[in-house]
Amino acid sequence: MITLLTFISLILSLVLTGYIAGLMRKAGITGRDIHKPEKPEVPEMGGLAIVLTVGVIGALIDSKALLVFLLFGFLGVIDDLVALKQSHKVILSLLVAIPVAFLNVGRSIDFFGYTLNLGVLYPIFAVLFVTGSANLVNMLAGFNGLEVGTSAIALVFLALMTQGTARELALVGVGASLGFLWWNRYPARVFPGDTGTLSLGALIGLVGILGKVEVYTAILLIPHFLDFIVKALGVRFGVRKHGRTEVLPDGTLKAPPYPSFLGLIMKRVRVNEPKLVAIVWGIEIILGLLALALSQSP
């Protein structure tokens, strides 16, 4: 049954992504692929295919958790259309994550083999956890296949670490992500937009909560958290330079003037876009293996 749901979600996402990309292009909802020398226009908001796929297939698994996922997808649509301020996005994320507090899950956390009981504080933790997961995935973005590919890897390892509803939702997310990735891989023919990144990030957080693997989910989000910390510290200490990653004539990427996790990689390794994305995927796989090993240890 699980394998069937994953396969169906992959096929559905594959078909829907191409269809939605066409609709977005006709509607003029496009963005420039700024990391290509020619900067082609690419349809935006393709993440609707992921939202619809997980929404349809996920409804057969857990409608309560699915509500939160869909709310984040809706928030992503609003963000893609009107470009919300980051502070407004976080506040609205907290609001749409409130139903997480009412999920029927245990109120303890497995902290590397030790049980940490949060009691009445757990619902607050759960809301913050899903909000953080959604926004962290949303922030580490901007390169073909980066966000969706990294999320697919995270969901694969979460599926290996969980059982029941959490595993089923994770595998549906894997199928939806892989179907979308066919269109989003380099050179991208569609972008996920905040619609895709916020909803995938929320799904990762939800699976972590439902599967009671919150700490191990956090390990999978280390690259995203590091990106947030580097950017936050840069602003805190006065680094407010603006600009974008430059693409040199040979396709090599030049780090942007502001501090970021991806910029640090660009400064240490000579990379083009596919290589940069592959490095981040590799880091995510290593973190996934670490999280899996820690979750299985007695």
PDB file of C-alpha atoms in Angstrom:
ATOM      1  CA  MET A   1       0.000   0.000   0.000  1.00  0.00           C
ATOM      2  CA  ILE A   2       2.812   2.399   0.946  1.00  0.00           C
ATOM      3  CA  THR A   3       4.730   1.679  -2.250  1.00  0.00           C
ATOM      4  CA  LEU A   4       1.570   2.180  -4.298  1.00  0.00           C
ATOM      5  CA  LEU A   5       0.828   5.549  -2.689  1.00  0.00           C
ATOM      6  CA  THR A   6       4.391   6.696  -3.339  1.00  0.00           C
ATOM      7  CA  PHE A   7       4.249   5.622  -6.983  1.00  0.00           C
ATOM      8  CA  ILE A   8       0.863   7.264  -7.522  1.00  0.00           C
ATOM      9  CA  SER A   9       2.064  10.503  -5.928  1.00  0.00           C
ATOM     10  CA  LEU A  10       5.161  10.508  -8.160  1.00  0.00           C
ATOM     11  CA  ILE A  11       3.114  10.053 -11.337  1.00  0.00           C
ATOM     12  CA  LEU A  12       0.471  12.571 -10.273  1.00  0.00           C
ATOM     13  CA  SER A  13       3.108  15.165  -9.400  1.00  0.00           C
ATOM     14  CA  LEU A  14       4.963  14.519 -12.662  1.00  0.00           C
ATOM     15  CA  VAL A  15       1.823  15.159 -14.700  1.00  0.00           C
ATOM     16  CA  LEU A  16       0.511  18.072 -12.635  1.00  0.00           C
ATOM     17  CA  THR A  17       3.834  19.905 -12.623  1.00  0.00           C
ATOM     18  CA  GLY A  18       4.017  20.047 -16.403  1.00  0.00           C
ATOM     19  CA  TYR A  19       0.391  21.142 -16.610  1.00  0.00           C
ATOM     20  CA  ILE A  20       0.710  23.835 -13.918  1.00  0.00           C
ATOM     21  CA  ALA A  21       3.976  25.116 -15.409  1.00  0.00           C
ATOM     22  CA  GLY A  22       2.112  25.695 -18.669  1.00  0.00           C
ATOM     23  CA  LEU A  23      -0.700  27.516 -16.883  1.00  0.00           C
ATOM     24  CA  MET A  24       1.716  29.745 -14.982  1.00  0.00           C
ATOM     25  CA  ARG A  25       3.570  30.659 -18.164  1.00  0.00           C
ATOM     26  CA  LYS A  26       0.305  31.585 -19.917  1.00  0.00           C
ATOM     27  CA  ALA A  27      -0.724  33.649 -16.890  1.00  0.00           C
ATOM     28  CA  GLY A  28       2.604  35.483 -16.910  1.00  0.00           C
ATOM     29  CA  ILE A  29       3.573  34.148 -13.480  1.00  0.00           C
ATOM     30  CA  THR A  30       7.244  33.682 -14.264  1.00  0.00           C
ATOM     31  CA  GLY A  31      10.636  34.555 -12.834  1.00  0.00           C
ATOM     32  CA  ARG A  32      14.128  34.986 -14.195  1.00  0.00           C
ATOM     33  CA  ASP A  33      16.564  32.123 -13.690  1.00  0.00           C
ATOM     34  CA  ILE A  34      19.290  34.517 -12.584  1.00  0.00           C
ATOM     35  CA  HIS A  35      21.992  31.856 -12.322  1.00  0.00           C
ATOM     36  CA  LYS A  36      22.068  31.292 -16.076  1.00  0.00           C
ATOM     37  CA  PRO A  37      24.025  33.611 -18.399  1.00  0.00           C
ATOM     38  CA  GLU A  38      20.942  34.143 -20.586  1.00  0.00           C
ATOM     39  CA  LYS A  39      18.606  34.508 -17.570  1.00  0.00           C
ATOM     40  CA  PRO A  40      15.589  32.722 -19.122  1.00  0.00           C
ATOM     41  CA  GLU A  41      12.038  33.203 -17.875  1.00  0.00           C
ATOM     42  CA  VAL A  42      10.769  30.168 -15.964  1.00  0.00           C
ATOM     43  CA  PRO A  43       7.219  29.532 -14.679  1.00  0.00           C
ATOM     44  CA  GLU A  44       6.852  30.186 -10.951  1.00  0.00           C
ATOM     45  CA  MET A  45       4.539  28.713  -8.308  1.00  0.00           C
ATOM     46  CA  GLY A  46       4.938  25.192  -9.680  1.00  0.00           C
ATOM     47  CA  GLY A  47       4.879  23.974  -6.093  1.00  0.00           C
ATOM     48  CA  LEU A  48       1.106  23.906  -6.473  1.00  0.00           C
ATOM     49  CA  ALA A  49       1.657  20.479  -8.021  1.00  0.00           C
ATOM     50  CA  ILE A  50       3.274  19.273  -4.792  1.00  0.00           C
ATOM     51  CA  VAL A  51       0.496  20.781  -2.677  1.00  0.00           C
ATOM     52  CA  LEU A  52      -2.227  19.191  -4.805  1.00  0.00           C
ATOM     53  CA  THR A  53      -0.485  15.819  -4.966  1.00  0.00           C
ATOM     54  CA  VAL A  54       0.178  15.532  -1.248  1.00  0.00           C
ATOM     55  CA  GLY A  55      -3.255  17.008  -0.578  1.00  0.00           C
ATOM     56  CA  VAL A  56      -5.084  14.395  -2.653  1.00  0.00           C
ATOM     57  CA  ILE A  57      -3.021  11.354  -1.629  1.00  0.00           C
ATOM     58  CA  GLY A  58      -2.435  12.548   1.932  1.00  0.00           C
ATOM     59  CA  ALA A  59      -6.175  12.896   2.512  1.00  0.00           C
ATOM     60  CA  LEU A  60      -6.284   9.104   2.526  1.00  0.00           C
ATOM     61  CA  ILE A  61      -3.756   9.025   5.386  1.00  0.00           C
ATOM     62  CA  ASP A  62      -4.251  11.823   7.953  1.00  0.00           C
ATOM     63  CA  SER A  63      -6.664  14.680   7.307  1.00  0.00           C
ATOM     64  CA  LYS A  64      -5.751  16.586  10.508  1.00  0.00           C
ATOM     65  CA  ALA A  65      -2.049  16.861   9.743  1.00  0.00           C
ATOM     66  CA  LEU A  66      -2.895  17.516   6.119  1.00  0.00           C
ATOM     67  CA  LEU A  67      -4.796  20.667   7.106  1.00  0.00           C
ATOM     68  CA  VAL A  68      -1.596  22.274   8.334  1.00  0.00           C
ATOM     69  CA  PHE A  69       0.259  21.262   5.173  1.00  0.00           C
ATOM     70  CA  LEU A  70      -2.458  22.798   2.990  1.00  0.00           C
ATOM     71  CA  LEU A  71      -2.534  25.986   5.063  1.00  0.00           C
ATOM     72  CA  PHE A  72       1.190  26.425   4.503  1.00  0.00           C
ATOM     73  CA  GLY A  73       0.648  25.796   0.808  1.00  0.00           C
ATOM     74  CA  PHE A  74      -2.011  28.533   0.793  1.00  0.00           C
ATOM     75  CA  LEU A  75       0.368  30.865   2.618  1.00  0.00           C
ATOM     76  CA  GLY A  76       2.976  30.099  -0.024  1.00  0.00           C
ATOM     77  CA  VAL A  77       0.555  31.048  -2.798  1.00  0.00           C
ATOM     78  CA  ILE A  78      -0.094  34.402  -1.105  1.00  0.00           C
ATOM     79  CA  ASP A  79       3.643  34.955  -0.699  1.00  0.00           C
ATOM     80  CA  ASP A  80       4.321  34.138  -4.347  1.00  0.00           C
ATOM     81  CA  LEU A  81       1.648  36.577  -5.494  1.00  0.00           C
ATOM     82  CA  VAL A  82       2.301  39.560  -3.203  1.00  0.00           C
ATOM     83  CA  ALA A  83       5.849  38.957  -1.831  1.00  0.00           C
ATOM     84  CA  LEU A  84       5.244  39.076   1.911  1.00  0.00           C
ATOM     85  CA  LYS A  85       7.839  40.626   4.203  1.00  0.00           C
ATOM     86  CA  GLN A  86       9.867  37.975   6.044  1.00  0.00           C
ATOM     87  CA  SER A  87       8.485  39.105   9.416  1.00  0.00           C
ATOM     88  CA  HIS A  88       4.908  38.906   8.123  1.00  0.00           C
ATOM     89  CA  LYS A  89       5.610  35.464   6.675  1.00  0.00           C
ATOM     90  CA  VAL A  90       6.831  34.175  10.053  1.00  0.00           C
ATOM     91  CA  ILE A  91       3.823  35.599  11.908  1.00  0.00           C
ATOM     92  CA  LEU A  92       1.382  34.088   9.420  1.00  0.00           C
ATOM     93  CA  SER A  93       3.302  30.795   9.598  1.00  0.00           C
ATOM     94  CA  LEU A  94       2.787  30.722  13.354  1.00  0.00           C
ATOM     95  CA  LEU A  95      -0.931  31.278  12.844  1.00  0.00           C
ATOM     96  CA  VAL A  96      -1.424  28.523  10.268  1.00  0.00           C
ATOM     97  CA  ALA A  97       0.688  26.136  12.376  1.00  0.00           C
ATOM     98  CA  ILE A  98      -1.623  26.425  15.405  1.00  0.00           C
ATOM     99  CA  PRO A  99      -3.611  23.247  14.513  1.00  0.00           C
ATOM    100  CA  VAL A 100      -0.399  21.283  15.140  1.00  0.00           C
ATOM    101  CA  ALA A 101      -0.933  21.934  18.844  1.00  0.00           C
ATOM    102  CA  PHE A 102      -4.059  19.769  18.730  1.00  0.00           C
ATOM    103  CA  LEU A 103      -2.564  16.717  17.021  1.00  0.00           C
ATOM    104  CA  ASN A 104      -2.894  13.531  19.047  1.00  0.00           C
ATOM    105  CA  VAL A 105       0.786  12.833  19.682  1.00  0.00           C
ATOM    106  CA  GLY A 106       2.893  12.150  22.745  1.00  0.00           C
ATOM    107  CA  ARG A 107       4.321  15.105  24.621  1.00  0.00           C
ATOM    108  CA  SER A 108       7.816  13.735  25.074  1.00  0.00           C
ATOM    109  CA  ILE A 109      10.892  14.003  22.853  1.00  0.00           C
ATOM    110  CA  ASP A 110      13.471  11.317  22.151  1.00  0.00           C
ATOM    111  CA  PHE A 111      16.724  13.160  22.831  1.00  0.00           C
ATOM    112  CA  PHE A 112      19.370  10.690  21.660  1.00  0.00           C
ATOM    113  CA  GLY A 113      17.932   7.846  23.696  1.00  0.00           C
ATOM    114  CA  TYR A 114      16.796   9.967  26.636  1.00  0.00           C
ATOM    115  CA  THR A 115      13.132  10.883  27.075  1.00  0.00           C
ATOM    116  CA  LEU A 116      12.453  14.551  27.580  1.00  0.00           C
ATOM    117  CA  ASN A 117       8.870  15.163  28.680  1.00  0.00           C
ATOM    118  CA  LEU A 118       7.710  18.669  27.765  1.00  0.00           C
ATOM    119  CA  GLY A 119       4.191  18.211  29.133  1.00  0.00           C
ATOM    120  CA  VAL A 120       1.987  21.258  28.576  1.00  0.00           C
ATOM    121  CA  LEU A 121       4.814  22.997  26.723  1.00  0.00           C
ATOM    122  CA  TYR A 122       4.846  20.447  23.912  1.00  0.00           C
ATOM    123  CA  PRO A 123       1.984  22.011  21.867  1.00  0.00           C
ATOM    124  CA  ILE A 124       3.895  25.315  21.835  1.00  0.00           C
ATOM    125  CA  PHE A 125       7.071  23.480  20.854  1.00  0.00           C
ATOM    126  CA  ALA A 126       5.227  21.664  18.046  1.00  0.00           C
ATOM    127  CA  VAL A 127       3.875  24.910  16.573  1.00  0.00           C
ATOM    128  CA  LEU A 128       7.327  26.519  16.684  1.00  0.00           C
ATOM    129  CA  PHE A 129       8.940  23.379  15.261  1.00  0.00           C
ATOM    130  CA  VAL A 130       6.714  23.214  12.182  1.00  0.00           C
ATOM    131  CA  THR A 131       6.923  26.984  11.691  1.00  0.00           C
ATOM    132  CA  GLY A 132      10.717  26.839  11.880  1.00  0.00           C
ATOM    133  CA  SER A 133      10.951  23.854   9.536  1.00  0.00           C
ATOM    134  CA  ALA A 134       8.760  25.529   6.915  1.00  0.00           C
ATOM    135  CA  ASN A 135      10.653  28.812   6.959  1.00  0.00           C
ATOM    136  CA  LEU A 136      14.125  27.252   7.059  1.00  0.00           C
ATOM    137  CA  VAL A 137      13.415  25.211   3.928  1.00  0.00           C
ATOM    138  CA  ASN A 138      11.974  28.336   2.342  1.00  0.00           C
ATOM    139  CA  MET A 139      15.173  30.308   3.015  1.00  0.00           C
ATOM    140  CA  LEU A 140      17.775  27.841   1.683  1.00  0.00           C
ATOM    141  CA  ALA A 141      16.695  28.185  -1.928  1.00  0.00           C
ATOM    142  CA  GLY A 142      17.391  29.764  -5.281  1.00  0.00           C
ATOM    143  CA  PHE A 143      19.170  27.085  -7.325  1.00  0.00           C
ATOM    144  CA  ASN A 144      17.709  24.493  -9.684  1.00  0.00           C
ATOM    145  CA  GLY A 145      16.659  21.393  -7.758  1.00  0.00           C
ATOM    146  CA  LEU A 146      18.128  22.574  -4.452  1.00  0.00           C
ATOM    147  CA  GLU A 147      15.053  22.961  -2.255  1.00  0.00           C
ATOM    148  CA  VAL A 148      12.997  20.087  -3.630  1.00  0.00           C
ATOM    149  CA  GLY A 149      15.920  17.668  -3.913  1.00  0.00           C
ATOM    150  CA  THR A 150      17.123  18.376  -0.386  1.00  0.00           C
ATOM    151  CA  SER A 151      13.577  17.981   0.936  1.00  0.00           C
ATOM    152  CA  ALA A 152      13.166  14.665  -0.906  1.00  0.00           C
ATOM    153  CA  ILE A 153      16.359  13.355   0.710  1.00  0.00           C
ATOM    154  CA  ALA A 154      15.189  14.489   4.148  1.00  0.00           C
ATOM    155  CA  LEU A 155      11.811  12.807   3.661  1.00  0.00           C
ATOM    156  CA  VAL A 156      13.458   9.542   2.556  1.00  0.00           C
ATOM    157  CA  PHE A 157      15.422   9.374   5.798  1.00  0.00           C
ATOM    158  CA  LEU A 158      12.383  10.389   7.851  1.00  0.00           C
ATOM    159  CA  ALA A 159      10.475   7.527   6.225  1.00  0.00           C
ATOM    160  CA  LEU A 160      13.265   5.158   7.312  1.00  0.00           C
ATOM    161  CA  MET A 161      13.112   6.473  10.890  1.00  0.00           C
ATOM    162  CA  THR A 162       9.325   6.424  11.375  1.00  0.00           C
ATOM    163  CA  GLN A 163       6.314   4.131  11.233  1.00  0.00           C
ATOM    164  CA  GLY A 164       2.605   4.349  10.425  1.00  0.00           C
ATOM    165  CA  THR A 165       1.092   7.676   9.423  1.00  0.00           C
ATOM    166  CA  ALA A 166       4.396   9.567   9.607  1.00  0.00           C
ATOM    167  CA  ARG A 167       6.110   7.120   7.254  1.00  0.00           C
ATOM    168  CA  GLU A 168       3.197   7.136   4.810  1.00  0.00           C
ATOM    169  CA  LEU A 169       3.125  10.947   4.642  1.00  0.00           C
ATOM    170  CA  ALA A 170       6.892  11.054   4.235  1.00  0.00           C
ATOM    171  CA  LEU A 171       6.807   8.617   1.312  1.00  0.00           C
ATOM    172  CA  VAL A 172       3.967  10.494  -0.372  1.00  0.00           C
ATOM    173  CA  GLY A 173       6.107  13.616   0.007  1.00  0.00           C
ATOM    174  CA  VAL A 174       9.049  11.766  -1.539  1.00  0.00           C
ATOM    175  CA  GLY A 175       6.954  10.754  -4.547  1.00  0.00           C
ATOM    176  CA  ALA A 176       5.571  14.260  -5.008  1.00  0.00           C
ATOM    177  CA  SER A 177       9.051  15.790  -4.693  1.00  0.00           C
ATOM    178  CA  LEU A 178      10.644  13.407  -7.197  1.00  0.00           C
ATOM    179  CA  GLY A 179       7.858  13.979  -9.709  1.00  0.00           C
ATOM    180  CA  PHE A 180       8.390  17.719  -9.392  1.00  0.00           C
ATOM    181  CA  LEU A 181      12.185  17.383  -9.466  1.00  0.00           C
ATOM    182  CA  TRP A 182      12.004  15.958 -12.994  1.00  0.00           C
ATOM    183  CA  TRP A 183      10.894  19.427 -14.116  1.00  0.00           C
ATOM    184  CA  ASN A 184      12.909  21.435 -11.581  1.00  0.00           C
ATOM    185  CA  ARG A 185      16.316  19.793 -12.038  1.00  0.00           C
ATOM    186  CA  TYR A 186      19.007  21.714 -13.922  1.00  0.00           C
ATOM    187  CA  PRO A 187      18.140  23.434 -16.208  1.00  0.00           C
ATOM    188  CA  ALA A 188      14.848  24.100 -14.442  1.00  0.00           C
ATOM    189  CA  ARG A 189      11.663  24.255 -16.472  1.00  0.00           C
ATOM    190  CA  VAL A 190       9.626  25.357 -13.456  1.00  0.00           C
ATOM    191  CA  PHE A 191      10.281  26.868 -10.021  1.00  0.00           C
ATOM    192  CA  PRO A 192       8.545  25.643  -6.841  1.00  0.00           C
ATOM    193  CA  GLY A 193       8.061  29.148  -5.494  1.00  0.00           C
ATOM    194  CA  ASP A 194       7.285  29.710  -1.844  1.00  0.00           C
ATOM    195  CA  THR A 195       4.199  27.587  -2.478  1.00  0.00           C
ATOM    196  CA  GLY A 196       6.445  24.555  -2.815  1.00  0.00           C
ATOM    197  CA  THR A 197       9.174  25.377  -0.307  1.00  0.00           C
ATOM    198  CA  LEU A 198       6.917  26.404   2.572  1.00  0.00           C
ATOM    199  CA  SER A 199       4.646  23.375   2.136  1.00  0.00           C
ATOM    200  CA  LEU A 200       7.555  20.912   1.865  1.00  0.00           C
ATOM    201  CA  GLY A 201       9.204  22.447   4.918  1.00  0.00           C
ATOM    202  CA  ALA A 202       5.948  22.149   6.836  1.00  0.00           C
ATOM    203  CA  LEU A 203       5.613  18.509   5.740  1.00  0.00           C
ATOM    204  CA  ILE A 204       9.106  17.716   7.060  1.00  0.00           C
ATOM    205  CA  GLY A 205       8.201  19.284  10.398  1.00  0.00           C
ATOM    206  CA  LEU A 206       4.855  17.471  10.537  1.00  0.00           C
ATOM    207  CA  VAL A 207       6.470  14.104   9.857  1.00  0.00           C
ATOM    208  CA  GLY A 208       8.975  14.819  12.611  1.00  0.00           C
ATOM    209  CA  ILE A 209       6.161  15.575  15.062  1.00  0.00           C
ATOM    210  CA  LEU A 210       3.939  12.643  14.058  1.00  0.00           C
ATOM    211  CA  GLY A 211       6.845  10.195  14.005  1.00  0.00           C
ATOM    212  CA  LYS A 212       8.316  11.463  17.290  1.00  0.00           C
ATOM    213  CA  VAL A 213      11.704  12.058  15.671  1.00  0.00           C
ATOM    214  CA  GLU A 214      11.915  15.780  16.291  1.00  0.00           C
ATOM    215  CA  VAL A 215      15.601  15.860  17.242  1.00  0.00           C
ATOM    216  CA  TYR A 216      16.618  13.746  14.244  1.00  0.00           C
ATOM    217  CA  THR A 217      14.529  15.940  11.973  1.00  0.00           C
ATOM    218  CA  ALA A 218      16.448  18.925  13.328  1.00  0.00           C
ATOM    219  CA  ILE A 219      19.693  17.216  12.272  1.00  0.00           C
ATOM    220  CA  LEU A 220      18.361  17.020   8.726  1.00  0.00           C
ATOM    221  CA  LEU A 221      17.740  20.773   8.828  1.00  0.00           C
ATOM    222  CA  ILE A 222      21.286  21.712   9.891  1.00  0.00           C
ATOM    223  CA  PRO A 223      22.237  23.187   6.473  1.00  0.00           C
ATOM    224  CA  HIS A 224      19.093  25.311   6.529  1.00  0.00           C
ATOM    225  CA  PHE A 225      19.739  26.404  10.135  1.00  0.00           C
ATOM    226  CA  LEU A 226      23.368  27.273   9.364  1.00  0.00           C
ATOM    227  CA  ASP A 227      22.201  29.404   6.434  1.00  0.00           C
ATOM    228  CA  PHE A 228      19.817  31.248   8.750  1.00  0.00           C
ATOM    229  CA  ILE A 229      22.497  31.766  11.431  1.00  0.00           C
ATOM    230  CA  VAL A 230      25.129  33.013   8.963  1.00  0.00           C
ATOM    231  CA  LYS A 231      22.671  35.483   7.441  1.00  0.00           C
ATOM    232  CA  ALA A 232      21.372  36.595  10.858  1.00  0.00           C
ATOM    233  CA  LEU A 233      24.868  37.163  12.245  1.00  0.00           C
ATOM    234  CA  GLY A 234      25.808  39.089   9.126  1.00  0.00           C
ATOM    235  CA  VAL A 235      22.935  41.493   9.675  1.00  0.00           C
ATOM    236  CA  ARG A 236      23.594  41.616  13.425  1.00  0.00           C
ATOM    237  CA  PHE A 237      27.179  42.724  12.894  1.00  0.00           C
ATOM    238  CA  GLY A 238      26.418  45.231  10.195  1.00  0.00           C
ATOM    239  CA  VAL A 239      26.827  43.189   7.035  1.00  0.00           C
ATOM    240  CA  ARG A 240      23.983  44.624   5.001  1.00  0.00           C
ATOM    241  CA  LYS A 241      25.411  44.398   1.511  1.00  0.00           C
ATOM    242  CA  HIS A 242      22.974  43.671  -1.272  1.00  0.00           C
ATOM    243  CA  GLY A 243      23.596  41.792  -4.464  1.00  0.00           C
ATOM    244  CA  ARG A 244      23.276  38.415  -6.065  1.00  0.00           C
ATOM    245  CA  THR A 245      25.375  35.427  -6.892  1.00  0.00           C
ATOM    246  CA  GLU A 246      27.226  36.177 -10.109  1.00  0.00           C
ATOM    247  CA  VAL A 247      27.598  33.708 -12.972  1.00  0.00           C
ATOM    248  CA  LEU A 248      30.996  33.939 -14.666  1.00  0.00           C
ATOM    249  CA  PRO A 249      31.311  33.295 -18.433  1.00  0.00           C
ATOM    250  CA  ASP A 250      32.403  29.679 -17.823  1.00  0.00           C
ATOM    251  CA  GLY A 251      29.347  29.026 -15.622  1.00  0.00           C
ATOM    252  CA  THR A 252      31.275  29.255 -12.334  1.00  0.00           C
ATOM    253  CA  LEU A 253      29.363  30.866  -9.492  1.00  0.00           C
ATOM    254  CA  LYS A 254      30.795  33.849  -7.628  1.00  0.00           C
ATOM    255  CA  ALA A 255      29.561  34.173  -4.044  1.00  0.00           C
ATOM    256  CA  PRO A 256      27.142  37.026  -3.284  1.00  0.00           C
ATOM    257  CA  PRO A 257      28.394  39.989  -1.211  1.00  0.00           C
ATOM    258  CA  TYR A 258      26.260  39.035   1.781  1.00  0.00           C
ATOM    259  CA  PRO A 259      27.094  36.079   4.069  1.00  0.00           C
ATOM    260  CA  SER A 260      25.237  32.797   3.471  1.00  0.00           C
ATOM    261  CA  PHE A 261      25.783  29.061   3.797  1.00  0.00           C
ATOM    262  CA  LEU A 262      25.832  28.599   0.022  1.00  0.00           C
ATOM    263  CA  GLY A 263      28.162  31.570  -0.338  1.00  0.00           C
ATOM    264  CA  LEU A 264      30.625  29.914   2.026  1.00  0.00           C
ATOM    265  CA  ILE A 265      30.670  26.842  -0.230  1.00  0.00           C
ATOM    266  CA  MET A 266      31.239  29.011  -3.307  1.00  0.00           C
ATOM    267  CA  LYS A 267      34.191  30.731  -1.642  1.00  0.00           C
ATOM    268  CA  ARG A 268      35.892  27.450  -0.779  1.00  0.00           C
ATOM    269  CA  VAL A 269      35.092  25.339  -3.831  1.00  0.00           C
ATOM    270  CA  ARG A 270      34.954  26.316  -7.491  1.00  0.00           C
ATOM    271  CA  VAL A 271      31.428  25.326  -8.462  1.00  0.00           C
ATOM    272  CA  ASN A 272      28.815  25.762 -11.138  1.00  0.00           C
ATOM    273  CA  GLU A 273      25.128  25.487 -10.295  1.00  0.00           C
ATOM    274  CA  PRO A 274      24.723  21.690 -10.674  1.00  0.00           C
ATOM    275  CA  LYS A 275      27.874  21.054  -8.621  1.00  0.00           C
ATOM    276  CA  LEU A 276      26.750  23.399  -5.850  1.00  0.00           C
ATOM    277  CA  VAL A 277      23.392  21.642  -5.619  1.00  0.00           C
ATOM    278  CA  ALA A 278      25.095  18.225  -5.663  1.00  0.00           C
ATOM    279  CA  ILE A 279      27.340  19.274  -2.757  1.00  0.00           C
ATOM    280  CA  VAL A 280      24.335  20.318  -0.665  1.00  0.00           C
ATOM    281  CA  TRP A 281      22.537  17.077  -1.555  1.00  0.00           C
ATOM    282  CA  GLY A 282      25.655  15.185  -0.472  1.00  0.00           C
ATOM    283  CA  ILE A 283      25.737  17.041   2.846  1.00  0.00           C
ATOM    284  CA  GLU A 284      22.061  16.220   3.357  1.00  0.00           C
ATOM    285  CA  ILE A 285      22.673  12.515   2.672  1.00  0.00           C
ATOM    286  CA  ILE A 286      25.523  12.447   5.201  1.00  0.00           C
ATOM    287  CA  LEU A 287      23.315  14.142   7.795  1.00  0.00           C
ATOM    288  CA  GLY A 288      20.530  11.682   6.954  1.00  0.00           C
ATOM    289  CA  LEU A 289      22.820   8.716   7.577  1.00  0.00           C
ATOM    290  CA  LEU A 290      23.950  10.299  10.859  1.00  0.00           C
ATOM    291  CA  ALA A 291      20.369  10.935  11.984  1.00  0.00           C
ATOM    292  CA  LEU A 292      19.336   7.412  11.008  1.00  0.00           C
ATOM    293  CA  ALA A 293      22.236   5.859  12.928  1.00  0.00           C
ATOM    294  CA  LEU A 294      21.516   7.950  16.023  1.00  0.00           C
ATOM    295  CA  SER A 295      17.804   7.149  15.891  1.00  0.00           C
ATOM    296  CA  GLN A 296      18.534   3.412  15.766  1.00  0.00           C
ATOM    297  CA  SER A 297      21.097   3.393  18.576  1.00  0.00           C
ATOM    298  CA  PRO A 298      19.900   1.980  21.910  1.00  0.00           C
TER     299      PRO A 298
END
